Coordinates of C-alpha atoms in Angstrom, one line a residue:
X224 CA 89.6 -112.1 153.6
X225 CA 87.9 -112.8 150.3
X226 CA 87.3 -109.9 148.0
X227 CA 85.9 -109.3 144.5
X228 CA 87.9 -106.7 142.6
X229 CA 88.2 -105.0 139.2
X230 CA 91.5 -105.5 137.4
X231 CA 92.7 -102.8 135.0
X232 CA 96.1 -101.3 134.2
X233 CA 97.7 -103.9 136.5
X234 CA 95.7 -102.6 139.4
X235 CA 93.3 -104.6 141.6
X236 CA 90.5 -102.4 143.1
X237 CA 88.4 -104.3 145.6
X238 CA 84.7 -103.6 145.6
X239 CA 83.0 -106.3 147.6
X240 CA 83.9 -108.7 150.4
X241 CA 82.3 -112.1 150.6
X242 CA 82.4 -114.9 153.2
X243 CA 83.7 -118.5 152.7
X244 CA 80.3 -120.0 151.9
X245 CA 79.5 -117.4 149.3
X246 CA 83.0 -117.9 147.8
X247 CA 82.5 -121.6 147.5
X248 CA 79.2 -121.2 145.6
X249 CA 80.7 -118.4 143.5
X250 CA 83.8 -120.4 142.6
X251 CA 81.6 -123.4 141.7
X252 CA 79.5 -121.3 139.4
X253 CA 82.6 -119.8 137.7
X254 CA 84.0 -123.3 137.2
X255 CA 80.6 -124.5 135.8
X256 CA 80.6 -121.6 133.2
X257 CA 84.2 -122.3 132.2
X258 CA 83.5 -126.0 131.8
X259 CA 80.4 -125.3 129.6
X260 CA 82.7 -123.1 127.4
X261 CA 84.9 -126.1 126.6
X262 CA 82.0 -127.4 124.5
X263 CA 80.7 -124.0 123.4
X264 CA 84.1 -122.9 122.0
X265 CA 84.1 -125.9 119.7
X266 CA 80.7 -124.8 118.3
X267 CA 82.1 -121.3 118.0
X268 CA 85.1 -122.7 116.0
X269 CA 82.7 -124.5 113.6
X270 CA 80.8 -121.2 113.2
X271 CA 84.0 -119.4 112.3
X272 CA 84.8 -122.0 109.6
X273 CA 81.2 -121.7 108.2
X274 CA 81.5 -118.0 108.2
X275 CA 84.8 -118.1 106.4
X276 CA 83.3 -120.4 103.8
X277 CA 80.2 -118.3 103.2
X278 CA 82.2 -115.1 103.1
X279 CA 84.4 -116.6 100.4
X280 CA 81.4 -117.5 98.3
X281 CA 79.7 -114.1 98.8
X282 CA 83.0 -112.2 98.0
X283 CA 83.2 -113.7 94.5
X284 CA 79.5 -113.4 93.9
X285 CA 79.7 -109.7 94.5
X286 CA 82.3 -109.2 91.8
X287 CA 80.5 -107.5 88.8
X288 CA 80.0 -110.1 86.1
X289 CA 81.7 -107.9 83.5
X290 CA 84.8 -107.8 85.7
X291 CA 85.0 -111.5 86.3
X292 CA 87.8 -113.6 84.9
X293 CA 85.9 -116.8 84.4
X294 CA 89.0 -118.9 84.0
X295 CA 89.4 -118.5 87.7
X296 CA 87.0 -121.4 88.2
X297 CA 89.7 -123.7 87.0
X298 CA 92.6 -121.9 88.6
X299 CA 94.4 -124.4 90.8
X300 CA 95.0 -122.0 93.6
X301 CA 91.4 -120.8 93.6
X302 CA 90.1 -124.4 93.6
X303 CA 92.6 -125.3 96.4
X304 CA 91.2 -122.5 98.5
X305 CA 87.7 -123.7 97.8
X306 CA 88.6 -127.2 98.8
X307 CA 90.4 -126.0 101.9
X308 CA 87.4 -124.1 103.2
X309 CA 85.0 -127.0 102.6
X310 CA 87.4 -129.4 104.4
X311 CA 87.6 -126.9 107.3
X312 CA 83.8 -127.0 107.6
X313 CA 83.6 -130.8 107.3
X314 CA 86.4 -131.5 109.8
X315 CA 85.1 -129.0 112.3
X316 CA 81.6 -130.4 111.9
X317 CA 82.9 -133.9 112.9
X318 CA 84.9 -132.3 115.7
X319 CA 81.8 -130.6 116.9
X320 CA 79.7 -133.8 116.9
X321 CA 82.3 -135.9 118.6
X322 CA 83.2 -133.3 121.2
X323 CA 79.5 -132.6 122.1
X324 CA 78.7 -136.3 122.6
X325 CA 81.9 -136.8 124.7
X326 CA 81.2 -133.7 126.8
X327 CA 77.6 -134.7 127.5
X328 CA 78.6 -138.3 128.4
X329 CA 81.3 -137.1 130.8
X330 CA 78.9 -134.6 132.4
X331 CA 75.7 -136.5 132.7
X332 CA 76.6 -140.2 132.1
X333 CA 76.5 -142.2 128.9
X334 CA 73.0 -143.7 129.7
X335 CA 71.5 -140.4 130.9
X336 CA 68.4 -138.9 129.3
X337 CA 70.4 -135.8 128.4
X338 CA 72.8 -137.9 126.3
X339 CA 70.0 -139.9 124.8
X340 CA 68.2 -136.7 123.8
X341 CA 71.3 -135.5 122.0
X342 CA 71.9 -138.9 120.2
X343 CA 68.3 -139.0 119.1
X344 CA 68.5 -135.5 117.7
X345 CA 71.7 -136.2 115.7
X346 CA 70.2 -139.5 114.4
X347 CA 67.1 -137.6 113.4
X348 CA 69.2 -135.1 111.5
X349 CA 71.1 -137.9 109.7
X350 CA 67.9 -139.7 108.8
X351 CA 66.0 -136.7 107.5
X352 CA 68.6 -134.5 105.9
X353 CA 70.6 -135.6 102.8
X354 CA 72.9 -132.6 103.3
X355 CA 73.7 -133.8 106.9
X356 CA 74.4 -137.4 106.0
X357 CA 76.2 -136.7 102.8
X358 CA 78.5 -134.0 104.2
X359 CA 79.2 -136.2 107.3
X360 CA 80.4 -138.9 104.9
X361 CA 82.1 -136.6 102.4
X362 CA 84.7 -135.8 105.1
X363 CA 85.8 -139.4 104.7
X364 CA 86.4 -138.9 101.0
X365 CA 88.5 -135.8 101.7
X366 CA 90.5 -137.5 104.4
X367 CA 91.2 -140.7 102.6
X368 CA 91.2 -139.8 98.9
X369 CA 91.9 -136.0 98.7
X370 CA 90.0 -133.1 97.1
X371 CA 86.9 -134.1 95.1
X372 CA 86.2 -130.5 94.0
X373 CA 88.1 -129.8 90.7
X374 CA 86.2 -126.8 89.3
X375 CA 84.2 -123.9 90.7
X376 CA 81.3 -123.1 88.4
X377 CA 80.1 -119.6 87.7
X378 CA 76.8 -118.9 86.0
X379 CA 75.9 -115.5 84.6
X380 CA 72.4 -114.0 84.7
X381 CA 73.0 -111.7 81.7
X382 CA 71.4 -108.3 81.6
X383 CA 71.0 -107.4 77.9
X384 CA 70.1 -103.7 78.5
X385 CA 72.8 -103.1 81.1
X386 CA 75.6 -105.8 80.8
X387 CA 77.7 -104.1 83.4
X388 CA 75.1 -105.0 86.1
X389 CA 74.8 -108.6 85.0
X390 CA 74.9 -110.9 88.1
X391 CA 76.5 -114.3 88.5
X392 CA 76.3 -117.1 91.0
X393 CA 78.8 -119.8 92.0
X394 CA 78.5 -123.5 92.5
X395 CA 80.9 -125.9 94.1
X396 CA 80.1 -129.0 92.0
X397 CA 81.3 -132.5 92.6
X398 CA 80.9 -135.1 89.8
X399 CA 78.6 -137.9 91.1
X400 CA 80.5 -140.5 89.1
X401 CA 83.6 -140.2 91.2
X402 CA 81.5 -140.6 94.4
X403 CA 79.7 -143.7 93.1
X404 CA 83.0 -145.6 93.1
X405 CA 83.4 -145.2 96.8
X406 CA 80.7 -147.4 98.4
X407 CA 82.9 -148.2 101.4
X408 CA 83.4 -144.5 102.3
X409 CA 79.8 -143.4 101.9
X410 CA 77.8 -146.5 103.0
X411 CA 74.6 -148.0 101.8
X412 CA 72.2 -145.2 102.8
X413 CA 74.1 -142.4 101.0
X414 CA 74.8 -144.6 98.0
X415 CA 71.1 -145.0 97.7
X416 CA 70.7 -141.2 97.7
X417 CA 73.2 -141.0 94.8
X418 CA 70.8 -143.1 92.7
X419 CA 68.5 -140.1 92.6
X420 CA 71.2 -137.7 91.4
X421 CA 72.0 -137.4 87.7
X422 CA 75.2 -135.5 87.3
X423 CA 76.6 -133.3 90.0
X424 CA 76.2 -132.2 93.6
X425 CA 76.4 -128.5 94.5
X426 CA 78.0 -128.2 98.0
X427 CA 76.9 -124.6 98.6
X428 CA 73.1 -125.2 99.4
X429 CA 74.0 -128.4 101.3
X430 CA 76.4 -126.6 103.6
X431 CA 73.7 -123.9 104.2
X432 CA 71.2 -126.7 105.1
X433 CA 73.8 -128.3 107.3
X434 CA 74.2 -125.1 109.3
X435 CA 70.6 -125.3 110.2
X436 CA 71.1 -128.8 111.7
X437 CA 74.1 -127.5 113.6
X438 CA 72.1 -124.7 115.1
X439 CA 69.4 -127.2 116.3
X440 CA 72.0 -129.4 117.9
X441 CA 73.7 -126.6 119.8
X442 CA 70.3 -125.2 120.9
X443 CA 69.5 -128.6 122.3
X444 CA 72.8 -128.8 124.2
X445 CA 72.1 -125.4 125.7
X446 CA 68.6 -126.4 126.7
X447 CA 69.8 -129.5 128.4
X448 CA 72.0 -127.3 130.7
X449 CA 69.8 -124.2 130.6
X450 CA 68.7 -124.2 134.3
X451 CA 72.1 -124.6 135.8
X452 CA 73.7 -122.2 133.3
X453 CA 71.2 -119.4 134.1
X454 CA 71.4 -120.0 137.8
X455 CA 75.2 -119.8 137.8
X456 CA 75.2 -116.7 135.6
X457 CA 72.5 -115.0 137.8
X458 CA 74.6 -115.6 140.9
X459 CA 77.8 -114.4 139.4
X460 CA 76.2 -111.3 138.0
X461 CA 74.5 -110.6 141.4
X462 CA 77.9 -110.3 143.1
X463 CA 79.7 -108.5 140.2
X464 CA 76.8 -106.1 139.8
X465 CA 77.7 -103.2 137.4
X466 CA 81.4 -103.3 138.0
X467 CA 82.3 -105.0 134.7
X468 CA 83.2 -102.6 131.9
X469 CA 84.5 -103.1 128.4
X470 CA 88.1 -102.6 129.5
X471 CA 88.5 -104.3 132.9
X472 CA 88.4 -107.8 134.2
X473 CA 86.8 -109.2 137.4
X474 CA 88.9 -111.2 139.9
X475 CA 88.4 -112.7 143.3
X476 CA 91.5 -112.7 145.5
X477 CA 91.7 -114.9 148.6
X478 CA 94.2 -116.7 150.8
X479 CA 95.6 -113.2 151.5
X480 CA 98.8 -113.3 153.5
X481 CA 101.2 -110.5 154.5
X482 CA 104.6 -111.5 156.1
X483 CA 106.8 -108.5 156.6
X484 CA 106.9 -106.6 153.3
X485 CA 105.8 -109.6 151.3
X486 CA 102.1 -110.1 150.2
X487 CA 100.7 -113.2 148.6
X488 CA 97.2 -114.2 147.6
X489 CA 95.4 -116.5 145.2
X490 CA 93.3 -115.3 142.3
X491 CA 90.1 -116.6 140.7
X492 CA 89.3 -115.3 137.2
X493 CA 85.6 -114.5 136.8
X494 CA 84.5 -115.6 133.3
X495 CA 82.6 -112.4 132.4
X496 CA 83.6 -112.6 128.7
X497 CA 82.3 -116.2 128.5
X498 CA 79.1 -115.1 130.2
X499 CA 78.7 -112.4 127.5
X500 CA 79.1 -114.9 124.7
X501 CA 76.6 -117.3 126.3
X502 CA 74.1 -114.6 126.8
X503 CA 74.6 -113.5 123.1
X504 CA 74.0 -117.1 122.0
X505 CA 70.8 -117.3 124.0
X506 CA 69.5 -114.0 122.7
X507 CA 70.3 -114.7 119.0
X508 CA 69.9 -118.5 118.7
X509 CA 67.5 -119.7 121.4

């Protein structure tokens, strides 16, 4: 006996019985979705760090200019928080890249067209985006030498008629001179980029540009797997039908045995929440 059931308030309520062949396909599709999520969740982790960084910037830009304490830009605790959020983005970006390549190689083989497509895209991003290659290398500076960001710069767009509504913007500025000393960390290509920069580099627009490259890379990873993902989800949803709600879970119980008063069975968790996240990504990003 193999049954699909809803699980809520510690109660299993069966709603459909399936045969062994259907179960094997269903289990395979569930495992495929769960495996895909092992890569997707790393992308999600990177997005959370990007969001935390951008939320921090927007929070301080929304403070009315006449209420700002502009010494905060040199406050050691404020600067530490700024560095922390940038480092979180940079380390999770490298984590995302390394994990994605390893995931695709394990799944498709290191010489597969899928892996080559991914490598070619990341190479193209590196070659054509200063933000991508600089931030990729800037992580090395953070890891080996510490925090390069020493001051957060705030600029006021002063409104003479209504000073209280004056606006301000922030910049996370790194002095180009300290970067020029670290050829081994940045490499020849990025060092050549530095020759075109006079004084400082603002990290905020570069991280915004990097987020666009990250989106392209994850879209490509999804497209590589799109057919099998959508077939698996379609099959799972066919059997689950409309039984999933916001408060319940979907399970499959099998290997059901009853000996005397004792009952035992095995449980397969159906990854409906993961499917929901994948569908949301497809709708909003692809």
